[in-house]
Amino acid sequence: ISLRHLERYDEAVASLAQAVALRERLGDRIGVVKARGNLGSVFQLQGRYARALAAYQAALDAARRGQGAPAALEADLLNDIGLVLSELARYDEALQAFDAALARFDGRDDPARASRLLHNMAFCHFRMGEVERSIETYRRVLTLRRDAGDVRSVRCSVSGDS
């Protein structure tokens, strides 16, 4: 992950590929999921969206095999897939991914994650020209943040200082 933050993407890809292989040999399914997800984020930062989608999907598939993957981890991967699809202007598919992510957990238990997903959905609706639906979804985001006591985010969102 440090290599990713240092923008040494080729080294990050090589290191994460090794991490995936090692975690697979150890039978560490959650480790594989996380390493593949991190690999997807590096590809996404590079603008290699097809590879990012493939890595995120492989991570999601690994998370869904067997038992024990936290719902939040699946939700995050679905969010990542939705973000890549939205960067490719595949908004209908992105909305499906965000909706599936929301269905993976109870948003009342994690209002920050729910508000991020709803924010991403509102952006897609806006880009699709569905302005009223976008506004309605952004209002849900603000309500979630307010109810969670996240006054700073609400102020930034309303003032446009996000």
Tab-separated table of C-alpha atoms in Angstrom:
chain	number	residue	atom	x	y	z
A	1	ILE	CA	0.000	0.000	0.000
A	2	SER	CA	2.894	2.371	0.697
A	3	LEU	CA	4.127	1.925	-2.863
A	4	ARG	CA	0.666	2.928	-4.082
A	5	HIS	CA	0.749	6.096	-2.001
A	6	LEU	CA	4.225	6.870	-3.330
A	7	GLU	CA	2.810	6.464	-6.870
A	8	ARG	CA	5.269	3.641	-7.588
A	9	TYR	CA	2.483	1.729	-9.281
A	10	ASP	CA	4.486	-0.879	-11.204
A	11	GLU	CA	6.270	-1.918	-8.016
A	12	ALA	CA	2.959	-1.956	-6.160
A	13	VAL	CA	1.422	-4.248	-8.792
A	14	ALA	CA	4.371	-6.658	-8.553
A	15	SER	CA	4.293	-6.648	-4.750
A	16	LEU	CA	0.523	-7.172	-4.598
A	17	ALA	CA	0.689	-10.002	-7.147
A	18	GLN	CA	3.204	-11.705	-4.861
A	19	ALA	CA	0.941	-11.068	-1.872
A	20	VAL	CA	-2.010	-12.679	-3.693
A	21	ALA	CA	0.087	-15.753	-4.554
A	22	LEU	CA	1.407	-16.061	-0.996
A	23	ARG	CA	-2.026	-15.630	0.592
A	24	GLU	CA	-3.467	-18.242	-1.781
A	25	ARG	CA	-0.740	-20.731	-0.824
A	26	LEU	CA	-1.445	-20.080	2.857
A	27	GLY	CA	-5.189	-20.513	2.360
A	28	ASP	CA	-5.800	-16.983	3.684
A	29	ARG	CA	-8.999	-16.162	1.799
A	30	ILE	CA	-9.527	-12.760	3.452
A	31	GLY	CA	-5.887	-11.861	2.763
A	32	VAL	CA	-6.416	-12.780	-0.899
A	33	VAL	CA	-9.542	-10.625	-1.017
A	34	LYS	CA	-7.756	-7.617	0.457
A	35	ALA	CA	-4.666	-8.004	-1.747
A	36	ARG	CA	-6.795	-8.317	-4.898
A	37	GLY	CA	-8.809	-5.275	-3.815
A	38	ASN	CA	-5.611	-3.285	-3.312
A	39	LEU	CA	-4.441	-4.432	-6.724
A	40	GLY	CA	-7.684	-3.110	-8.178
A	41	SER	CA	-7.119	0.269	-6.557
A	42	VAL	CA	-3.634	0.534	-8.098
A	43	PHE	CA	-5.008	-0.290	-11.552
A	44	GLN	CA	-7.782	2.248	-10.993
A	45	LEU	CA	-5.268	4.958	-10.080
A	46	GLN	CA	-3.368	4.134	-13.261
A	47	GLY	CA	-6.529	4.495	-15.340
A	48	ARG	CA	-6.386	0.792	-16.252
A	49	TYR	CA	-10.087	0.341	-15.662
A	50	ALA	CA	-10.569	-3.075	-17.283
A	51	ARG	CA	-7.806	-4.502	-15.087
A	52	ALA	CA	-9.233	-2.710	-12.034
A	53	LEU	CA	-12.675	-4.206	-12.675
A	54	ALA	CA	-11.164	-7.663	-13.118
A	55	ALA	CA	-9.184	-7.371	-9.864
A	56	TYR	CA	-12.163	-6.076	-7.880
A	57	GLN	CA	-14.410	-8.795	-9.313
A	58	ALA	CA	-11.841	-11.483	-8.478
A	59	ALA	CA	-11.672	-10.098	-4.930
A	60	LEU	CA	-15.463	-10.120	-4.666
A	61	ASP	CA	-15.645	-13.689	-5.989
A	62	ALA	CA	-13.047	-14.777	-3.425
A	63	ALA	CA	-14.960	-12.987	-0.660
A	64	ARG	CA	-18.140	-14.812	-1.592
A	65	ARG	CA	-16.532	-18.265	-1.584
A	66	GLY	CA	-17.077	-20.033	1.692
A	67	GLN	CA	-18.067	-18.266	4.887
A	68	GLY	CA	-16.610	-15.550	7.010
A	69	ALA	CA	-16.045	-12.570	4.725
A	70	PRO	CA	-17.433	-9.503	6.468
A	71	ALA	CA	-20.410	-7.926	4.726
A	72	ALA	CA	-18.621	-4.568	4.933
A	73	LEU	CA	-15.724	-5.979	2.893
A	74	GLU	CA	-18.106	-7.122	0.159
A	75	ALA	CA	-19.863	-3.754	0.292
A	76	ASP	CA	-16.548	-1.937	-0.143
A	77	LEU	CA	-15.628	-4.090	-3.143
A	78	LEU	CA	-19.022	-3.467	-4.735
A	79	ASN	CA	-18.507	0.245	-4.108
A	80	ASP	CA	-15.081	0.045	-5.786
A	81	ILE	CA	-16.632	-1.711	-8.784
A	82	GLY	CA	-19.324	0.969	-8.939
A	83	LEU	CA	-16.726	3.745	-8.854
A	84	VAL	CA	-14.820	2.249	-11.785
A	85	LEU	CA	-18.032	1.744	-13.751
A	86	SER	CA	-18.979	5.346	-13.063
A	87	GLU	CA	-15.570	6.526	-14.329
A	88	LEU	CA	-16.365	4.596	-17.522
A	89	ALA	CA	-19.772	6.390	-17.721
A	90	ARG	CA	-21.528	3.045	-17.223
A	91	TYR	CA	-23.889	4.630	-14.733
A	92	ASP	CA	-26.693	2.059	-14.787
A	93	GLU	CA	-24.219	-0.694	-13.935
A	94	ALA	CA	-22.552	1.506	-11.326
A	95	LEU	CA	-25.922	2.118	-9.668
A	96	GLN	CA	-26.540	-1.629	-9.573
A	97	ALA	CA	-23.181	-2.155	-7.855
A	98	PHE	CA	-23.857	0.616	-5.302
A	99	ASP	CA	-27.338	-0.751	-4.653
A	100	ALA	CA	-25.932	-4.252	-4.114
A	101	ALA	CA	-23.372	-2.772	-1.715
A	102	LEU	CA	-26.110	-1.088	0.307
A	103	ALA	CA	-27.963	-4.394	0.502
A	104	ARG	CA	-24.912	-6.093	2.086
A	105	PHE	CA	-25.211	-4.310	5.420
A	106	ASP	CA	-27.576	-2.365	7.597
A	107	GLY	CA	-26.813	1.303	6.950
A	108	ARG	CA	-27.976	2.258	10.429
A	109	ASP	CA	-25.022	0.322	11.815
A	110	ASP	CA	-22.577	2.101	9.506
A	111	PRO	CA	-23.944	5.494	8.450
A	112	ALA	CA	-20.571	6.651	7.098
A	113	ARG	CA	-20.406	3.752	4.624
A	114	ALA	CA	-24.087	4.163	3.710
A	115	SER	CA	-23.671	7.898	3.109
A	116	ARG	CA	-20.621	7.287	0.857
A	117	LEU	CA	-22.605	4.795	-1.209
A	118	LEU	CA	-25.596	7.110	-1.456
A	119	HIS	CA	-23.292	9.993	-2.408
A	120	ASN	CA	-21.876	7.874	-5.229
A	121	MET	CA	-25.396	6.974	-6.347
A	122	ALA	CA	-26.434	10.643	-6.331
A	123	PHE	CA	-23.458	11.469	-8.546
A	124	CYS	CA	-24.501	8.784	-11.051
A	125	HIS	CA	-28.067	10.080	-11.117
A	126	PHE	CA	-26.741	13.584	-11.740
A	127	ARG	CA	-24.472	12.410	-14.585
A	128	MET	CA	-27.439	10.584	-16.124
A	129	GLY	CA	-29.436	13.823	-16.108
A	130	GLU	CA	-31.735	12.635	-13.305
A	131	VAL	CA	-31.336	15.852	-11.338
A	132	GLU	CA	-34.375	15.472	-9.071
A	133	ARG	CA	-33.397	11.931	-8.148
A	134	SER	CA	-29.847	13.119	-7.502
A	135	ILE	CA	-31.088	15.874	-5.178
A	136	GLU	CA	-33.359	13.423	-3.365
A	137	THR	CA	-30.431	11.030	-2.850
A	138	TYR	CA	-28.122	13.812	-1.661
A	139	ARG	CA	-30.801	14.758	0.878
A	140	ARG	CA	-30.698	11.187	2.187
A	141	VAL	CA	-26.915	11.544	2.518
A	142	LEU	CA	-27.291	14.736	4.533
A	143	THR	CA	-29.942	13.167	6.756
A	144	LEU	CA	-27.730	10.143	7.459
A	145	ARG	CA	-24.757	12.353	8.261
A	146	ARG	CA	-26.799	14.659	10.470
A	147	ASP	CA	-28.398	11.748	12.331
A	148	ALA	CA	-24.946	10.218	12.865
A	149	GLY	CA	-23.742	13.502	14.379
A	150	ASP	CA	-21.394	14.245	11.483
A	151	VAL	CA	-22.097	17.977	11.582
A	152	ARG	CA	-18.824	18.903	9.857
A	153	SER	CA	-19.668	16.814	6.768
A	154	VAL	CA	-23.150	18.269	6.648
A	155	ARG	CA	-21.765	21.821	6.818
A	156	CYS	CA	-19.195	21.072	4.100
A	157	SER	CA	-21.787	19.409	1.890
A	158	VAL	CA	-24.246	22.268	2.205
A	159	SER	CA	-21.629	24.978	1.713
A	160	GLY	CA	-19.856	23.107	-1.109
A	161	ASP	CA	-16.517	22.968	0.748
A	162	SER	CA	-16.239	19.167	0.693
